[in-house]
PDB file of C-alpha atoms in Angstrom:
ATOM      1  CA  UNK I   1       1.218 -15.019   4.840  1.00 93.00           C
ATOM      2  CA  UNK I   2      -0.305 -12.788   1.955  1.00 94.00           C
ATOM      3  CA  UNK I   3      -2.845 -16.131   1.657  1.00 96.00           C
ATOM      4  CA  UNK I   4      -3.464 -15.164   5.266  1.00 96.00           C
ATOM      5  CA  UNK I   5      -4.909 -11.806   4.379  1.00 97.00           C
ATOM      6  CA  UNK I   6      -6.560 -12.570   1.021  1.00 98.00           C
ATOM      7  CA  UNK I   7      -8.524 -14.763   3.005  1.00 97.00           C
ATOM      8  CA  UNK I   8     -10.526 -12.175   5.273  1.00 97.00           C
ATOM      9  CA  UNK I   9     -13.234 -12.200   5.398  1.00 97.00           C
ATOM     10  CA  UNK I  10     -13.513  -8.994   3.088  1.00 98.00           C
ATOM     11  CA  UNK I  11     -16.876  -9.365   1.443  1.00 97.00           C
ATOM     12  CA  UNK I  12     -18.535  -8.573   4.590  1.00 97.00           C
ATOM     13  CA  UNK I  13     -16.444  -5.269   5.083  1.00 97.00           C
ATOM     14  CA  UNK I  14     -18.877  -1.811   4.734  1.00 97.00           C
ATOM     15  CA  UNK I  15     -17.390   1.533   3.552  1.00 97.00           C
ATOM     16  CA  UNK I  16     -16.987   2.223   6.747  1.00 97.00           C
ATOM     17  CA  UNK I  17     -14.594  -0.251   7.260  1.00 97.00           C
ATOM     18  CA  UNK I  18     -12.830   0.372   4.634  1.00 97.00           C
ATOM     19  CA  UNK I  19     -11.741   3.587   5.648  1.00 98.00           C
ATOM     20  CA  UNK I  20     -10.703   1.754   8.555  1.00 98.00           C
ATOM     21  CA  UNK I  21      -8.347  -0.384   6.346  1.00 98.00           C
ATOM     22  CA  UNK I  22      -7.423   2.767   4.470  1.00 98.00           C
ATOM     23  CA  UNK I  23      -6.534   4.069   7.508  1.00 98.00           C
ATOM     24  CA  UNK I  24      -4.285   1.406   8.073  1.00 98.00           C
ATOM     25  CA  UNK I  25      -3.063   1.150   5.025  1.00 98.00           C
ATOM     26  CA  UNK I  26      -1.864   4.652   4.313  1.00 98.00           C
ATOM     27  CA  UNK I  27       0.953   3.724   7.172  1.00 98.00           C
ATOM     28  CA  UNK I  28       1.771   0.275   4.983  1.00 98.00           C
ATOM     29  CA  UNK I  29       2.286   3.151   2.060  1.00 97.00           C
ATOM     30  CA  UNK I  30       4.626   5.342   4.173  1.00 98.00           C
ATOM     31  CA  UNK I  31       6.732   2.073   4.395  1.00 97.00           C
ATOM     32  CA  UNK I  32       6.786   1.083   0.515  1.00 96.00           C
ATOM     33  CA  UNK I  33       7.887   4.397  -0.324  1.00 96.00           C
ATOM     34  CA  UNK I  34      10.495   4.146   2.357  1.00 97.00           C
ATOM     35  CA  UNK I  35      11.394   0.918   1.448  1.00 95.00           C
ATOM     36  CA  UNK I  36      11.987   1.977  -2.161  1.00 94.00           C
ATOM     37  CA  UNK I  37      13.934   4.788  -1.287  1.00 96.00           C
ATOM     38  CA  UNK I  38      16.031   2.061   0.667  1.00 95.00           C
ATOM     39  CA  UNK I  39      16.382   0.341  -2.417  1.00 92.00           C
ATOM     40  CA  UNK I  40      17.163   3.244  -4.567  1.00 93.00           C
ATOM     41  CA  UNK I  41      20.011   4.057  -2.226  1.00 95.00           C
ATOM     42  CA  UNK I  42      21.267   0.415  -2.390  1.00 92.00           C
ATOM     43  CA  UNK I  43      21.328   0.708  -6.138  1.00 91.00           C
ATOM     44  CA  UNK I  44      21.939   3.991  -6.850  1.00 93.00           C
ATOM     45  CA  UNK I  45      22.767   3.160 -10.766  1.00 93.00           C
ATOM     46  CA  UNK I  46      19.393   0.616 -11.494  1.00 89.00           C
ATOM     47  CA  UNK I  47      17.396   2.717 -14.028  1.00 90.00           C
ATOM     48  CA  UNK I  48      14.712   0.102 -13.024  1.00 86.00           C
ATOM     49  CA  UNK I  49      14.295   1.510  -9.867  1.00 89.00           C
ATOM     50  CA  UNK I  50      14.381   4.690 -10.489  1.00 92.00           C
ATOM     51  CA  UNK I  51      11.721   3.769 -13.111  1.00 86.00           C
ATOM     52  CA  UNK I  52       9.362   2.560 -10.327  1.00 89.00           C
ATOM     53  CA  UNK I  53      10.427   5.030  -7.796  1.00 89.00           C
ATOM     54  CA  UNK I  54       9.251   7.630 -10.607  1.00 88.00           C
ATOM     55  CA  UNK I  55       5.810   5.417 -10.951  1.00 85.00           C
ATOM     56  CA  UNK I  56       5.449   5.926  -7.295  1.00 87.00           C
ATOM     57  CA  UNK I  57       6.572   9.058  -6.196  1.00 91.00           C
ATOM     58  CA  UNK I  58       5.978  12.570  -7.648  1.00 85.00           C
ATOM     59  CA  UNK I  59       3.942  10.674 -10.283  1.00 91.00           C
ATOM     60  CA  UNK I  60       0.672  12.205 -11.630  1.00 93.00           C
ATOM     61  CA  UNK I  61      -0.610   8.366 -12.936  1.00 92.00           C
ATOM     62  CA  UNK I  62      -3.378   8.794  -9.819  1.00 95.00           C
ATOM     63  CA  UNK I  63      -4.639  12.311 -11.343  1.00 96.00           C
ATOM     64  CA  UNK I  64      -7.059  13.693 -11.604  1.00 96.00           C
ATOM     65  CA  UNK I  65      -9.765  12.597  -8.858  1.00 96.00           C
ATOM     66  CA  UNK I  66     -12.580  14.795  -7.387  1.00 96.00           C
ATOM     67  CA  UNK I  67     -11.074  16.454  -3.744  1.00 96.00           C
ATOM     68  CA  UNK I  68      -7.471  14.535  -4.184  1.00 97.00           C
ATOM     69  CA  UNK I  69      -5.710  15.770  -7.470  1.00 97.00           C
ATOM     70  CA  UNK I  70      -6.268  18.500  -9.560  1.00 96.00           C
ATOM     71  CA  UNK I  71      -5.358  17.417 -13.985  1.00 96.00           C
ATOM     72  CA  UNK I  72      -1.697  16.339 -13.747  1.00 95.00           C
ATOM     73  CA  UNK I  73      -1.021  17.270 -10.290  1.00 96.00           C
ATOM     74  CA  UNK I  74       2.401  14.734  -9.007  1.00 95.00           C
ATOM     75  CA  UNK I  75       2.342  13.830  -5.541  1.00 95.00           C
ATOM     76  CA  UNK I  76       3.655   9.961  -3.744  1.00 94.00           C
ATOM     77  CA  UNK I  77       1.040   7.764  -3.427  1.00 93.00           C
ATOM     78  CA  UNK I  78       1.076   7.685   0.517  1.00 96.00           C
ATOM     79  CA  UNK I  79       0.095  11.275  -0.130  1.00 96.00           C
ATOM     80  CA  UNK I  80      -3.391  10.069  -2.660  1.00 97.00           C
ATOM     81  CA  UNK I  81      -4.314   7.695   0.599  1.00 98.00           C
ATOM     82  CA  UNK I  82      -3.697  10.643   3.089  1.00 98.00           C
ATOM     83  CA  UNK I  83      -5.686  13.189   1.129  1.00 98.00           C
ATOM     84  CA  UNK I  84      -8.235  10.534   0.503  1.00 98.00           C
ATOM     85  CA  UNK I  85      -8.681  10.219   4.327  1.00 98.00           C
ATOM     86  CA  UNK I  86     -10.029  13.837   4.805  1.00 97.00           C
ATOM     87  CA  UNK I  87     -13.156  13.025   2.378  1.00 96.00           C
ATOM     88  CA  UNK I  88     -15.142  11.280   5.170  1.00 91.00           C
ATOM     89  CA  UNK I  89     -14.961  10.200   8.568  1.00 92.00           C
ATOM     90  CA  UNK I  90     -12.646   7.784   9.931  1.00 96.00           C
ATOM     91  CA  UNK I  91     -13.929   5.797  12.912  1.00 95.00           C
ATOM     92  CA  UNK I  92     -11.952   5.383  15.838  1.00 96.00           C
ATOM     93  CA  UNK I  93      -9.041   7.313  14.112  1.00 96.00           C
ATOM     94  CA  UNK I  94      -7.003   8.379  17.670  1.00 97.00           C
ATOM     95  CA  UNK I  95      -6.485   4.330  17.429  1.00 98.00           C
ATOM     96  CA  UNK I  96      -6.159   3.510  13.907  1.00 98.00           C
ATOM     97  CA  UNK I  97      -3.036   6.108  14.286  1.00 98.00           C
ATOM     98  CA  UNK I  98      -1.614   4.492  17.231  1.00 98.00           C
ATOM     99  CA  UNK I  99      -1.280   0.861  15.574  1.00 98.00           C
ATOM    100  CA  UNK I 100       0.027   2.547  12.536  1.00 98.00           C
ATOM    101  CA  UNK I 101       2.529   4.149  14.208  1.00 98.00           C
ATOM    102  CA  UNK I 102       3.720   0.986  16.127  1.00 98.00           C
ATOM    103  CA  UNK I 103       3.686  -0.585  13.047  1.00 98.00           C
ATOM    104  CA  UNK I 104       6.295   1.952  11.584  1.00 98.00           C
ATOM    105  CA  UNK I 105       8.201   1.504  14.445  1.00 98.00           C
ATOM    106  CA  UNK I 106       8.196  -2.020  13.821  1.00 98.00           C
ATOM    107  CA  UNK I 107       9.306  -2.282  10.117  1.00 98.00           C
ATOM    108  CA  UNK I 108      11.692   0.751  10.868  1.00 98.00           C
ATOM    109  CA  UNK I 109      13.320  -1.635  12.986  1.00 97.00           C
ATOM    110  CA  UNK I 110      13.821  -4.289  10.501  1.00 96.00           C
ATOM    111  CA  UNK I 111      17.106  -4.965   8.057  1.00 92.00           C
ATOM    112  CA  UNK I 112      17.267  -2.633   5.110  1.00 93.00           C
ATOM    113  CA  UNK I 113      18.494  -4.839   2.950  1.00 89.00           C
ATOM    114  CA  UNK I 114      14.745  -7.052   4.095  1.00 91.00           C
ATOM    115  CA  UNK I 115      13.211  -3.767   3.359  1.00 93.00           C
ATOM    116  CA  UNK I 116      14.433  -3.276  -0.118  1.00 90.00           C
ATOM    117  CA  UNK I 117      14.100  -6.842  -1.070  1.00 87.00           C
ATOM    118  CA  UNK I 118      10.357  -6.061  -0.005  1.00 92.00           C
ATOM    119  CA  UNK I 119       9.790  -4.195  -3.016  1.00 91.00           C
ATOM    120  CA  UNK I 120       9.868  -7.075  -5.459  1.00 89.00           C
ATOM    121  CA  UNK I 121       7.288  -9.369  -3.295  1.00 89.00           C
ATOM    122  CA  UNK I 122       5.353  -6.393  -2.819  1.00 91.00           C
ATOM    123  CA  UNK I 123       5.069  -5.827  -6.807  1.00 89.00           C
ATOM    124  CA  UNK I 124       5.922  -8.687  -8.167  1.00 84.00           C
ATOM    125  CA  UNK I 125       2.461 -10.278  -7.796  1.00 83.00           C
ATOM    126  CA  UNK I 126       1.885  -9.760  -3.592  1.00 91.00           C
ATOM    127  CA  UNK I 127      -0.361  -6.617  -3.564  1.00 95.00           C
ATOM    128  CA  UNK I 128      -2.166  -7.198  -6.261  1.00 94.00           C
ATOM    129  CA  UNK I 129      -3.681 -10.017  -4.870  1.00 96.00           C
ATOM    130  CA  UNK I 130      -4.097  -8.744  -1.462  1.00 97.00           C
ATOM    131  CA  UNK I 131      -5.801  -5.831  -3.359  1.00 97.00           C
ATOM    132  CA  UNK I 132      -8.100  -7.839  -5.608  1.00 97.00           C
ATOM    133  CA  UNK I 133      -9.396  -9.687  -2.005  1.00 98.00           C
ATOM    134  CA  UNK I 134      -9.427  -6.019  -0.881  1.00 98.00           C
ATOM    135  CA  UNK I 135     -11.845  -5.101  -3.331  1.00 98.00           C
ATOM    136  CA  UNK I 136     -14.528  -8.284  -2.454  1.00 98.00           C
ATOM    137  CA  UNK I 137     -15.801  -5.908  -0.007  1.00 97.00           C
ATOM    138  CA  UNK I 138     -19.142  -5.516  -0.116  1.00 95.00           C
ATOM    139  CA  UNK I 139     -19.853  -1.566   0.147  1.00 95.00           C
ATOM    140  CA  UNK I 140     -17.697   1.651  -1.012  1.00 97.00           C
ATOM    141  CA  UNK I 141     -20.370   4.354  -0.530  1.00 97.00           C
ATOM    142  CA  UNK I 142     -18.681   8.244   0.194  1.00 97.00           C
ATOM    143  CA  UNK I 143     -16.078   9.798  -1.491  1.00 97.00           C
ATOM    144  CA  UNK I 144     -13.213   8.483   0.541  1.00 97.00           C
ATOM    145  CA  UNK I 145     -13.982   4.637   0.054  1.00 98.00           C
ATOM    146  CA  UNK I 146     -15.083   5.476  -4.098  1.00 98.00           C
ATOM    147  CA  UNK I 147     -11.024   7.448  -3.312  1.00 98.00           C
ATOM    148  CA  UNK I 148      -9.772   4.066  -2.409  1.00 98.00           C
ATOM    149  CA  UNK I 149     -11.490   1.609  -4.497  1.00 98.00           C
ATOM    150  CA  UNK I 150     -10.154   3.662  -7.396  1.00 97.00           C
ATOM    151  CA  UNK I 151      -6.737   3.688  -5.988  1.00 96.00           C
ATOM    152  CA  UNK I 152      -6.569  -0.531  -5.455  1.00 97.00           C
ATOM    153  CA  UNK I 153      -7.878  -0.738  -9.066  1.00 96.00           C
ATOM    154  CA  UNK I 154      -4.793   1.344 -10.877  1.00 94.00           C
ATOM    155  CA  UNK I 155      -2.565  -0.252  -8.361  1.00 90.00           C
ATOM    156  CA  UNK I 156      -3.510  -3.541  -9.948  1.00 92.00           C
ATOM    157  CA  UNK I 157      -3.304  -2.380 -13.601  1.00 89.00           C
ATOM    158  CA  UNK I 158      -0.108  -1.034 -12.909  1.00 85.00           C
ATOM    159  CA  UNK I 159       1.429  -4.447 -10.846  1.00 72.00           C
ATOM    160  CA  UNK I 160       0.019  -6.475 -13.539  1.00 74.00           C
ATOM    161  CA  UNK I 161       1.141  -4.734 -16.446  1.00 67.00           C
ATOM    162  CA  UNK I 162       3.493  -7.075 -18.426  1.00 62.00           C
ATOM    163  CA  UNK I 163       4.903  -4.578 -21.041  1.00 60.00           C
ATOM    164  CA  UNK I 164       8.046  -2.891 -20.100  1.00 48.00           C
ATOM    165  CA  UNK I 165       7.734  -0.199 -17.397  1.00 53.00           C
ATOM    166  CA  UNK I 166       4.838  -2.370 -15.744  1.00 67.00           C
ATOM    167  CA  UNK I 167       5.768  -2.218 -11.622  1.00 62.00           C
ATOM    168  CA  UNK I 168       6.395  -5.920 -11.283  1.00 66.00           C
ATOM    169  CA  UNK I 169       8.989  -5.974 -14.582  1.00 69.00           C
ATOM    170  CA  UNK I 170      10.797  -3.123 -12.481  1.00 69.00           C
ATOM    171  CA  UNK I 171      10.874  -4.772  -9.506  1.00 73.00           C
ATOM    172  CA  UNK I 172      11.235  -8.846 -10.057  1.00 73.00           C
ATOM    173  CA  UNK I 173      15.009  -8.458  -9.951  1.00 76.00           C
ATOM    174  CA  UNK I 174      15.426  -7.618  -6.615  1.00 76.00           C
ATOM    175  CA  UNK I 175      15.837 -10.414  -4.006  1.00 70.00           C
ATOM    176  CA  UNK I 176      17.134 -11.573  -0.750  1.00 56.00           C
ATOM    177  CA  UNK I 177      18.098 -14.608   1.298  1.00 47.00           C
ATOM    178  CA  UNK I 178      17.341 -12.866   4.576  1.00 57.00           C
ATOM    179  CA  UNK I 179      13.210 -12.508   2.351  1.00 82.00           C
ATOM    180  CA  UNK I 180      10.384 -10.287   3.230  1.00 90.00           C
ATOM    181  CA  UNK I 181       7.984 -12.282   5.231  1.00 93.00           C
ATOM    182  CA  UNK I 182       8.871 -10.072   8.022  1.00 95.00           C
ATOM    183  CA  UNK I 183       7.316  -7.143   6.599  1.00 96.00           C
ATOM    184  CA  UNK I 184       4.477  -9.223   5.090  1.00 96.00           C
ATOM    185  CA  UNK I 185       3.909 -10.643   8.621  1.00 96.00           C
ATOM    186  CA  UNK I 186       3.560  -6.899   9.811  1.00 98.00           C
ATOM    187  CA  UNK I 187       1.328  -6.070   7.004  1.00 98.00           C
ATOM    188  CA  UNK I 188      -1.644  -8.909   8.410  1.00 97.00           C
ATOM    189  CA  UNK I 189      -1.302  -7.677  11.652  1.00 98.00           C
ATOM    190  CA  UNK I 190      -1.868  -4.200  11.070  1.00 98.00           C
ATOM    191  CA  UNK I 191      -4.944  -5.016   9.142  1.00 98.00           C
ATOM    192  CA  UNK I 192      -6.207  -7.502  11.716  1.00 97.00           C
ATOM    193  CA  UNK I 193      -5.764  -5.016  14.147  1.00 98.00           C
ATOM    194  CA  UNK I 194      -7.631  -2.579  12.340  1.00 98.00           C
ATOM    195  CA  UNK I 195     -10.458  -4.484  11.588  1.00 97.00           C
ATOM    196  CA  UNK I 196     -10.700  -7.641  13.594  1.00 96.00           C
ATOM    197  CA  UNK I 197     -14.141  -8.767  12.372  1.00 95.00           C
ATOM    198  CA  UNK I 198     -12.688  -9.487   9.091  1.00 95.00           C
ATOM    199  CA  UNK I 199     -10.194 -12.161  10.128  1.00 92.00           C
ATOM    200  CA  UNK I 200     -11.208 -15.569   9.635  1.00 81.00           C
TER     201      UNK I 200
END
């Protein structure tokens, strides 16, 4: 499934379409946060949650950037992609909003205990590759794609980051029988929804 999306056909995406998947993607962010909230309630004693939840939320590791965040402002990183919306234009937002909220619906549905495993496939290794296919595309012209670009670089740096505190290290332990291709499943049709040029 995440070789599913890794392999759109991103190189031929323009800024404008990635706002488009930014779009998108800020409701995939509501849902990580949620998720990890799940999982912080699950395990209210892991300090390695509450590690990454404090990576992720109220964290100033995206500040400063021009029109987001002001020099060590803290805010969740759903909030970065929101802000980071309002710096251009958006096309064909009414409907962008409508799949994303269908797609909340849908993972809101799912098992929590599938929604906190989520976390660990997400970091452990998942988004940063569909973020480094993310990044083949071919034009980030404007504020709001430069916004995003920035924001799938750090979010690689800080998946990949082997040293202790690094997302994936704070996240790996987490796992389920009842697994997370659900969500992941979601995920690819919420992008090819949102841009379905890029799908192979």
């Amino acid at each position: 499934m995440i070789d599913s999306i890794c392999d759109m056909a991103w190189e031929t995406a323009n800024s404008a379409e990635m706002m488009r998947i930014a779009k998108a993607y800020h409701y995939f962010s509501i849902q990580f946060r949620e998720n990890l909230e799940i999982a912080c309630q699950l395990h209210p004693h892991d300090r390695m949650l509450k590690a990454l939840y404090d990576g992720e939320c109220a964290t100033d590791n995206l500040s400063p950037w021009p029109g987001i965040t002001a020099v060590d402002e803290r805010l969740n990183h759903d909030e970065f992609v929101r802000r980071l919306l309002l710096l251009g234009t958006v096309e064909d937002e009414e409907y962008l909003s409508q799949i994303g909220r269908l797609y909340l619906n849908r993972v809101r549905r799912m098992d929590t205990g599938a929604r906190a495993a989520s976390i660990a496939s997400y970091e452990d290794g998942g988004l940063a590759r569909v973020f480094s296919a993310m990044l083949r595309g071919r034009s980030w012209q404007g504020p709001g794609p430069q916004a995003f670009k920035f924001f799938l670089e750090q979010h690689i740096r800080f998946d990949t980051d082997d040293d202790v505190g690094g997302h994936a290290s704070l996240a790996r332990h987490l796992h389920s029988e009842r697994g997370a291709l659900p969500l992941w499943t979601a995920f690819r049709d919420l992008l090819f929804a949102a841009v379905p040029k890029l799908v192979p």
